[in-house]
PDB file of C-alpha atoms in Angstrom:
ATOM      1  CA  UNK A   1       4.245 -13.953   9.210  1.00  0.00           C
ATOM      2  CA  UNK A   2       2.289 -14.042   5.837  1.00  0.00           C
ATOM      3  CA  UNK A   3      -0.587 -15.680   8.018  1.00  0.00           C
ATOM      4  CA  UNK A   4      -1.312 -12.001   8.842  1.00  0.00           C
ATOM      5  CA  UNK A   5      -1.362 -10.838   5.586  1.00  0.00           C
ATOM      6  CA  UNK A   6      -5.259 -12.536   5.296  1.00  0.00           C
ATOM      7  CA  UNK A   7      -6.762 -10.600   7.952  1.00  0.00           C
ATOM      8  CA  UNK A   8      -5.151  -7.454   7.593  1.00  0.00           C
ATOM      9  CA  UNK A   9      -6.285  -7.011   3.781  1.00  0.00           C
ATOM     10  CA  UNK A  10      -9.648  -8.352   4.645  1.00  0.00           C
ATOM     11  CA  UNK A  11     -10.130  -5.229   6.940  1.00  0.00           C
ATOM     12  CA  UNK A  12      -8.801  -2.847   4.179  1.00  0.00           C
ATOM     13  CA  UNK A  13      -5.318  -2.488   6.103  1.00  0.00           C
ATOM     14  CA  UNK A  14      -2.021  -2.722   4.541  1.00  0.00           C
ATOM     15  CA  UNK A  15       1.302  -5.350   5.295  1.00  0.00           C
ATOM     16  CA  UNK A  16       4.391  -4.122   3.529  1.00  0.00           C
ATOM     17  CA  UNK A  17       7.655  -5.443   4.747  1.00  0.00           C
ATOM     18  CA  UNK A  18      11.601  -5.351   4.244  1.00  0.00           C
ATOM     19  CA  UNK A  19      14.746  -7.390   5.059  1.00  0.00           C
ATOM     20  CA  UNK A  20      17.751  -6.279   6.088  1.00  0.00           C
ATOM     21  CA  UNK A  21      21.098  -7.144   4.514  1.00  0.00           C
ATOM     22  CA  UNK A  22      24.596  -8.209   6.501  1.00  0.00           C
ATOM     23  CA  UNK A  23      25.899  -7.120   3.431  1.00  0.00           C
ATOM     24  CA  UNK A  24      24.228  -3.502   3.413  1.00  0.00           C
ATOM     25  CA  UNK A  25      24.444  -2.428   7.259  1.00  0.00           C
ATOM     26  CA  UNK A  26      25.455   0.876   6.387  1.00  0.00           C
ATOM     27  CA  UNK A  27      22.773   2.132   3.941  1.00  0.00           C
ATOM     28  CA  UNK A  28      20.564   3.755   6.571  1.00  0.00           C
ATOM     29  CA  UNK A  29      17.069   2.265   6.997  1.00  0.00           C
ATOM     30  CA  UNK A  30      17.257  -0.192   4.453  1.00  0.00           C
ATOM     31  CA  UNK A  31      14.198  -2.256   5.167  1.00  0.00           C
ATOM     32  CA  UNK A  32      12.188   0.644   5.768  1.00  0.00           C
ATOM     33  CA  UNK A  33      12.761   1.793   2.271  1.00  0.00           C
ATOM     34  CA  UNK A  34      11.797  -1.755   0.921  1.00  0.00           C
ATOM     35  CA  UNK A  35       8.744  -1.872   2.688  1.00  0.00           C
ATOM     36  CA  UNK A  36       8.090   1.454   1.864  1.00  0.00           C
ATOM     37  CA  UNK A  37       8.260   1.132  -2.017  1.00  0.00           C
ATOM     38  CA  UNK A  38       5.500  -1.755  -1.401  1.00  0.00           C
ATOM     39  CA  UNK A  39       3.518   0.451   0.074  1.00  0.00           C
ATOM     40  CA  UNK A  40       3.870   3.342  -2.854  1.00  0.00           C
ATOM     41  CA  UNK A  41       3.007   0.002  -5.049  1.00  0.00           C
ATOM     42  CA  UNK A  42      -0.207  -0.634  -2.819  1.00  0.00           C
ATOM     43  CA  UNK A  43      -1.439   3.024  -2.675  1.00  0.00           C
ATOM     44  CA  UNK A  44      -0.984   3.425  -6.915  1.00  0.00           C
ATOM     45  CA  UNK A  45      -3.279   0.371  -6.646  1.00  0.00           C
ATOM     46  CA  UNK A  46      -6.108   2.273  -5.744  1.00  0.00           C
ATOM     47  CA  UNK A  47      -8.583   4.321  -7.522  1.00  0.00           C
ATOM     48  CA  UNK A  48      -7.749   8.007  -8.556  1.00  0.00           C
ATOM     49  CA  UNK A  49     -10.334   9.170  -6.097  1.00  0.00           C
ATOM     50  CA  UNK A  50      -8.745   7.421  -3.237  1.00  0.00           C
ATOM     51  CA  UNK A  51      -4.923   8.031  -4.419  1.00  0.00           C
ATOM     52  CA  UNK A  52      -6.258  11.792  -4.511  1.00  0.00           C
ATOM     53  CA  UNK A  53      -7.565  11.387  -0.931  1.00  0.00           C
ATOM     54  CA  UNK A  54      -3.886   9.833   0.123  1.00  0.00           C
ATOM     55  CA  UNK A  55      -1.872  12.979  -1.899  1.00  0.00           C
ATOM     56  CA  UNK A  56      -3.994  15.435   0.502  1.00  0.00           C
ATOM     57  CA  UNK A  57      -3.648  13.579   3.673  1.00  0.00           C
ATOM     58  CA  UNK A  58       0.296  13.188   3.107  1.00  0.00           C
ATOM     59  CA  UNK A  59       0.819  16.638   2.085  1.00  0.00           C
ATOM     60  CA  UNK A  60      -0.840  17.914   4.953  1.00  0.00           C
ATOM     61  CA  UNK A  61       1.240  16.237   7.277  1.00  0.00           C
ATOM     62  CA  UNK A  62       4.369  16.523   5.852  1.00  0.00           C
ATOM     63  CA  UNK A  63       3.561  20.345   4.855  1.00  0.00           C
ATOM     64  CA  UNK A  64       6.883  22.057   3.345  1.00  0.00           C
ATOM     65  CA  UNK A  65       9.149  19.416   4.019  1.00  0.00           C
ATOM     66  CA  UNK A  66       7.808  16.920   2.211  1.00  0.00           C
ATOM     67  CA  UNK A  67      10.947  16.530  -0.228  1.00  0.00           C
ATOM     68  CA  UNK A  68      13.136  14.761   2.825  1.00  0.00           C
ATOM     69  CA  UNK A  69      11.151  11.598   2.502  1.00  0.00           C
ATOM     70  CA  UNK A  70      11.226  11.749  -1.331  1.00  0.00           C
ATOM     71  CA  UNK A  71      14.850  12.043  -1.146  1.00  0.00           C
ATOM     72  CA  UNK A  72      14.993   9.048   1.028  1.00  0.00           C
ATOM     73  CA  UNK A  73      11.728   7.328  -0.877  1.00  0.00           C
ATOM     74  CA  UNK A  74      12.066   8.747  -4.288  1.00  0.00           C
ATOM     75  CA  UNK A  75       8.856   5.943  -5.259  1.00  0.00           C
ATOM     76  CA  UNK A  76       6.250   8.641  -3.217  1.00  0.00           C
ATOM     77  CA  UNK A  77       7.100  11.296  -5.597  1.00  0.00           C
ATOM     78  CA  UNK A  78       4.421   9.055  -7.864  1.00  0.00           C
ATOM     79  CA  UNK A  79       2.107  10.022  -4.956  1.00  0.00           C
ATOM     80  CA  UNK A  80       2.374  13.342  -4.125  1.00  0.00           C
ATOM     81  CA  UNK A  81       3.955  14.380  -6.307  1.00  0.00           C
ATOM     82  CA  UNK A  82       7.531  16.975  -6.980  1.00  0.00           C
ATOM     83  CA  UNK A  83       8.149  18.952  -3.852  1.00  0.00           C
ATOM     84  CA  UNK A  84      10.163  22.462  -3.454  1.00  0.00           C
ATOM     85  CA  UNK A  85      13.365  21.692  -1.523  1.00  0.00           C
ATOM     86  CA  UNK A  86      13.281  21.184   2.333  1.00  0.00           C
ATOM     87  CA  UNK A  87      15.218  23.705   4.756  1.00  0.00           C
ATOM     88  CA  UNK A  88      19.007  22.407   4.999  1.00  0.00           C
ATOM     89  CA  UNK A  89      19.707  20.694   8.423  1.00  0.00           C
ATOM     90  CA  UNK A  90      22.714  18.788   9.963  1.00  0.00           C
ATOM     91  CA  UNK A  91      23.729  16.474  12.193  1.00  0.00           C
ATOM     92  CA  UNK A  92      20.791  15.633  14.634  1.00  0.00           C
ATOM     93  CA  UNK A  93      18.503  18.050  13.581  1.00  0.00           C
ATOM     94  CA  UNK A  94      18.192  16.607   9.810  1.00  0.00           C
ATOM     95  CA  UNK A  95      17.808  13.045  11.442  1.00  0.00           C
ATOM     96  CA  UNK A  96      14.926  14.029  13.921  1.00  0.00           C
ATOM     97  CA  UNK A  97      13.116  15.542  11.370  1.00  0.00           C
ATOM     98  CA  UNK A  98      13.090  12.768   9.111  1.00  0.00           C
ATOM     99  CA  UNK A  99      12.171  10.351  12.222  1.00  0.00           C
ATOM    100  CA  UNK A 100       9.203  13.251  13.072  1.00  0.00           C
ATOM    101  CA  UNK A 101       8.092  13.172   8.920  1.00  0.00           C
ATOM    102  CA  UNK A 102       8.485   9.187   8.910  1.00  0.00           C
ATOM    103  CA  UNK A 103       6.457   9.268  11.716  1.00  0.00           C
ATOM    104  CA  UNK A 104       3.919  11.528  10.495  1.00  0.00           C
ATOM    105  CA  UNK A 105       3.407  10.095   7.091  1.00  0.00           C
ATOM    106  CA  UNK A 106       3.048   6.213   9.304  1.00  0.00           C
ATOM    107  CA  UNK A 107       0.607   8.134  11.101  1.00  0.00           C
ATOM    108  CA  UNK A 108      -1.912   9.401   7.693  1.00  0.00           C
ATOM    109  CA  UNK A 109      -1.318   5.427   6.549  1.00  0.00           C
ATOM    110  CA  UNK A 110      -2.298   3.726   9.436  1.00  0.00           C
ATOM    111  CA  UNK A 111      -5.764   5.081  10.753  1.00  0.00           C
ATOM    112  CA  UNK A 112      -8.418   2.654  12.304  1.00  0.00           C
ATOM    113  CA  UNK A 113     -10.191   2.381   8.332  1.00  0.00           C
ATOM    114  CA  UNK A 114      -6.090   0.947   7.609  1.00  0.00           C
ATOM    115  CA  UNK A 115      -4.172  -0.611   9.773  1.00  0.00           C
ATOM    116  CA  UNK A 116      -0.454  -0.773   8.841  1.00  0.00           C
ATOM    117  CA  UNK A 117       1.379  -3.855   9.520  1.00  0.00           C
ATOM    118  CA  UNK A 118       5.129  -3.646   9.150  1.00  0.00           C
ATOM    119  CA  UNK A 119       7.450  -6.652   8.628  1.00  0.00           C
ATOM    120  CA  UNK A 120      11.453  -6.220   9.271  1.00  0.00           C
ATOM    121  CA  UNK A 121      13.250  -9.292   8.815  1.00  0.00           C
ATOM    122  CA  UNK A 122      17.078  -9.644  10.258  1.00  0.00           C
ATOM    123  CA  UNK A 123      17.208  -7.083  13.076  1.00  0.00           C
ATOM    124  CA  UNK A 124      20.435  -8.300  13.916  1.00  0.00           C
ATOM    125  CA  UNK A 125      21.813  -6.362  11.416  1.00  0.00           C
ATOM    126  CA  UNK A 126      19.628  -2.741  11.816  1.00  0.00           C
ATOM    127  CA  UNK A 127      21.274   0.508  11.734  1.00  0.00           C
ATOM    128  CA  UNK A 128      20.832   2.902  14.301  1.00  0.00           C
ATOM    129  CA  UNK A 129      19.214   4.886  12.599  1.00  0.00           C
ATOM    130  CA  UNK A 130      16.399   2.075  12.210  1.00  0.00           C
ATOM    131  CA  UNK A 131      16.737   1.321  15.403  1.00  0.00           C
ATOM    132  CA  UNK A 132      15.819   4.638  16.612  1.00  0.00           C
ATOM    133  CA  UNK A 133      12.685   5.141  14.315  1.00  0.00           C
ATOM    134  CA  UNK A 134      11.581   1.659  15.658  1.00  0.00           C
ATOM    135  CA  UNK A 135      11.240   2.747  19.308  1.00  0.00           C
ATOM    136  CA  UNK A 136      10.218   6.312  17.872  1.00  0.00           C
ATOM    137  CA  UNK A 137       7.378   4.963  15.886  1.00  0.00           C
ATOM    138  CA  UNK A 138       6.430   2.101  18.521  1.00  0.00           C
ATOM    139  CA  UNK A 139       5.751   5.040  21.256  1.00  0.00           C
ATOM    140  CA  UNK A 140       4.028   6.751  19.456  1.00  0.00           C
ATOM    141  CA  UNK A 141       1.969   5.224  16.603  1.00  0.00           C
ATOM    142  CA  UNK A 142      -1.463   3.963  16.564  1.00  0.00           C
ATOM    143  CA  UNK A 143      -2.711   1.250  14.248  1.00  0.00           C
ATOM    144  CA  UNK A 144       1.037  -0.239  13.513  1.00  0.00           C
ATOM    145  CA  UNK A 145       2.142  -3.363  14.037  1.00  0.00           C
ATOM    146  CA  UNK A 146       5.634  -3.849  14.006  1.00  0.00           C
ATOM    147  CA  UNK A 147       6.642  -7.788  13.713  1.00  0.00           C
ATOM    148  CA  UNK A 148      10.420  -8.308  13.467  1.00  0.00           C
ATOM    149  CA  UNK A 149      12.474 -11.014  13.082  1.00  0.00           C
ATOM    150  CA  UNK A 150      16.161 -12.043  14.371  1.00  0.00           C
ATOM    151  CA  UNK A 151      18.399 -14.623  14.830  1.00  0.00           C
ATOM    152  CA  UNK A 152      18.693 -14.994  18.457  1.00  0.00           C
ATOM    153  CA  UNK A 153      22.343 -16.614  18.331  1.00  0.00           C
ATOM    154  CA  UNK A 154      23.137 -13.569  16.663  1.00  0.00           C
ATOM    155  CA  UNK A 155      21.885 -11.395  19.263  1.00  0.00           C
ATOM    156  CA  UNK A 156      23.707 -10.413  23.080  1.00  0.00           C
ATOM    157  CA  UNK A 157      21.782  -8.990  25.712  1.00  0.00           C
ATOM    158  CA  UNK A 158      23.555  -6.057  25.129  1.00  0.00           C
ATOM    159  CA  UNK A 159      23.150  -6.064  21.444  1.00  0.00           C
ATOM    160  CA  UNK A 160      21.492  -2.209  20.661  1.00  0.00           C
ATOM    161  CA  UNK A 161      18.299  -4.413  19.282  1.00  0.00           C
ATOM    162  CA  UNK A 162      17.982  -5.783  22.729  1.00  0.00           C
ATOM    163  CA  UNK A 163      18.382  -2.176  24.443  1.00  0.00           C
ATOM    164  CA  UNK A 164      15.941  -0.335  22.110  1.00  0.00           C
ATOM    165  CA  UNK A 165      13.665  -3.385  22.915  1.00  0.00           C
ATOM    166  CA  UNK A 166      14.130  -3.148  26.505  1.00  0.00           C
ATOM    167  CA  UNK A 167      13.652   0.522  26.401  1.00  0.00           C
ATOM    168  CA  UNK A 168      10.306  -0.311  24.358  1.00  0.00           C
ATOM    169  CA  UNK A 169       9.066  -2.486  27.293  1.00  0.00           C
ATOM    170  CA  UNK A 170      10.197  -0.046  29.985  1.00  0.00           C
ATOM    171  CA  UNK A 171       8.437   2.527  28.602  1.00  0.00           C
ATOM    172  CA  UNK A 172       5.273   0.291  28.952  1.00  0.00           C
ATOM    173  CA  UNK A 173       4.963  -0.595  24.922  1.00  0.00           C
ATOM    174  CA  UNK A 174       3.329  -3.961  24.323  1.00  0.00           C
ATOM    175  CA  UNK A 175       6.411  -6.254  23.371  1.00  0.00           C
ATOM    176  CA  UNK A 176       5.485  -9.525  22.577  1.00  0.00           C
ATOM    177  CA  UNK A 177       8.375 -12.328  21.415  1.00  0.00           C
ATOM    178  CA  UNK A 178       8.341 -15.435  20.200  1.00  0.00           C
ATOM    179  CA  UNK A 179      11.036 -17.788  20.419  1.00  0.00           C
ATOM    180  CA  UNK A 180      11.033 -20.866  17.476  1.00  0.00           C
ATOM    181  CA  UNK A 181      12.690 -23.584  18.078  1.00  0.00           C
ATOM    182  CA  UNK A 182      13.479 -26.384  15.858  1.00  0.00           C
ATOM    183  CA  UNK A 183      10.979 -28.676  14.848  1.00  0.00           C
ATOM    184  CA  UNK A 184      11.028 -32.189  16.914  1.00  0.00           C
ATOM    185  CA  UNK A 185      11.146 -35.512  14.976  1.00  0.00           C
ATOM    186  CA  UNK A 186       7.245 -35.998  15.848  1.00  0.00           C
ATOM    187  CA  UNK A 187       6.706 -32.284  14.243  1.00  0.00           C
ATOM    188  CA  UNK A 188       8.601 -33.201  11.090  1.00  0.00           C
ATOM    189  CA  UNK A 189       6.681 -36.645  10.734  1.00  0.00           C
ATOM    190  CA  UNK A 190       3.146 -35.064  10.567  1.00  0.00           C
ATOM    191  CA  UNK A 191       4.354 -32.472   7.571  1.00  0.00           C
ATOM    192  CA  UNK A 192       5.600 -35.112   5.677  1.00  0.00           C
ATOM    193  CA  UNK A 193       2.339 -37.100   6.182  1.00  0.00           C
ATOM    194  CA  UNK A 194       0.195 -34.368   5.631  1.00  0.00           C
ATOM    195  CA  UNK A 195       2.041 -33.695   2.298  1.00  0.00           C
ATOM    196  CA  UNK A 196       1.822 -37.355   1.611  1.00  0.00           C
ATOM    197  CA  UNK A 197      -1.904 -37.809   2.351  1.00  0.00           C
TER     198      UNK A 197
END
């Protein structure tokens, strides 16, 4: 995975990534969050110019609802900035508009000048919730990558990774996956000897 890390920065893009816990499965979007805070740390990198530039683009997109994310990402307030409170919603209606802001604030990140790569580790244990803003943000995203890792042992066909990824590739997203398998004997031999010299 950090083999994409290279290419990505040389073209000015971003990789951020999060892990998440077996431990944690019900804080909501757990990995997201992690990732997320690297990317807060990446864009208060940047020049005050440019860290101006990101402020405007986020706040236009996220327009009067902009506190949901910071109550969720409390980092991007170091961004953009305190924000007025957000209209109260319930139920579905709060969690599609947080998928719909997520979205939207993916969407001012990753433009063709910076691509967004996105690293979950341990999808076996998502929430819903991530689940759900996977296949949202895989629709309907351009210049993401989404690479995500799980332990196929740990994983049924009818796991809900497995549907939201078969719902991905039925609605005609690129899926790619790679299966590892354990090193053979011959593998193992040539690391040691390159190690060696």
């Amino acid at each position: 995975i950090n083999e994409v890390h290279k290419p990505i920065t040389q073209q000015q893009g971003y990789f951020i990534e999060g892990k998440y816990d077996q431990f944690n499965r019900n804080k909501p979007l757990s990995a997201f969050v992690q990732a997320l805070k690297k990317l807060i740390d990446q864009l208060l990198s940047e020049s005050d110019e440019q860290l101006s530039r990101w402020r405007q683009k986020i706040l236009e997109a996220l327009g009067e609802n902009s506190q949901v994310l910071l109550e969720v990402i409390p980092e991007l307030v170091q961004v953009i900035g305190s924000q007025p409170a957000a209209p109260e919603l319930s139920g579905a209606a709060a969690q599609n508009r947080f998928n719909r802001l997520f979205q939207k604030f993916i969407a001012v990140i990753a433009t063709s000048d910076h691509p967004l790569v996105v690293f979950l580790d341990d999808l076996q244990w998502a929430d819903t919730a991530s689940l759900r803003l996977i296949q949202q943000l895989m629709e309907d995203t351009r210049h993401l990558l989404l690479l995500g890792a799980y332990r196929d042992n740990e994983v049924s066909p009818v796991h809900p990774l497995m549907r939201v990824v078969e719902a991905l590739k039925d609605n005609n997203t690129v899926v790619s996956t790679i299966t590892l398998s354990p090193l053979t004997l011959e593998q193992v031999n040539q690391i040691v000897a390159d190690t060696l010299h």
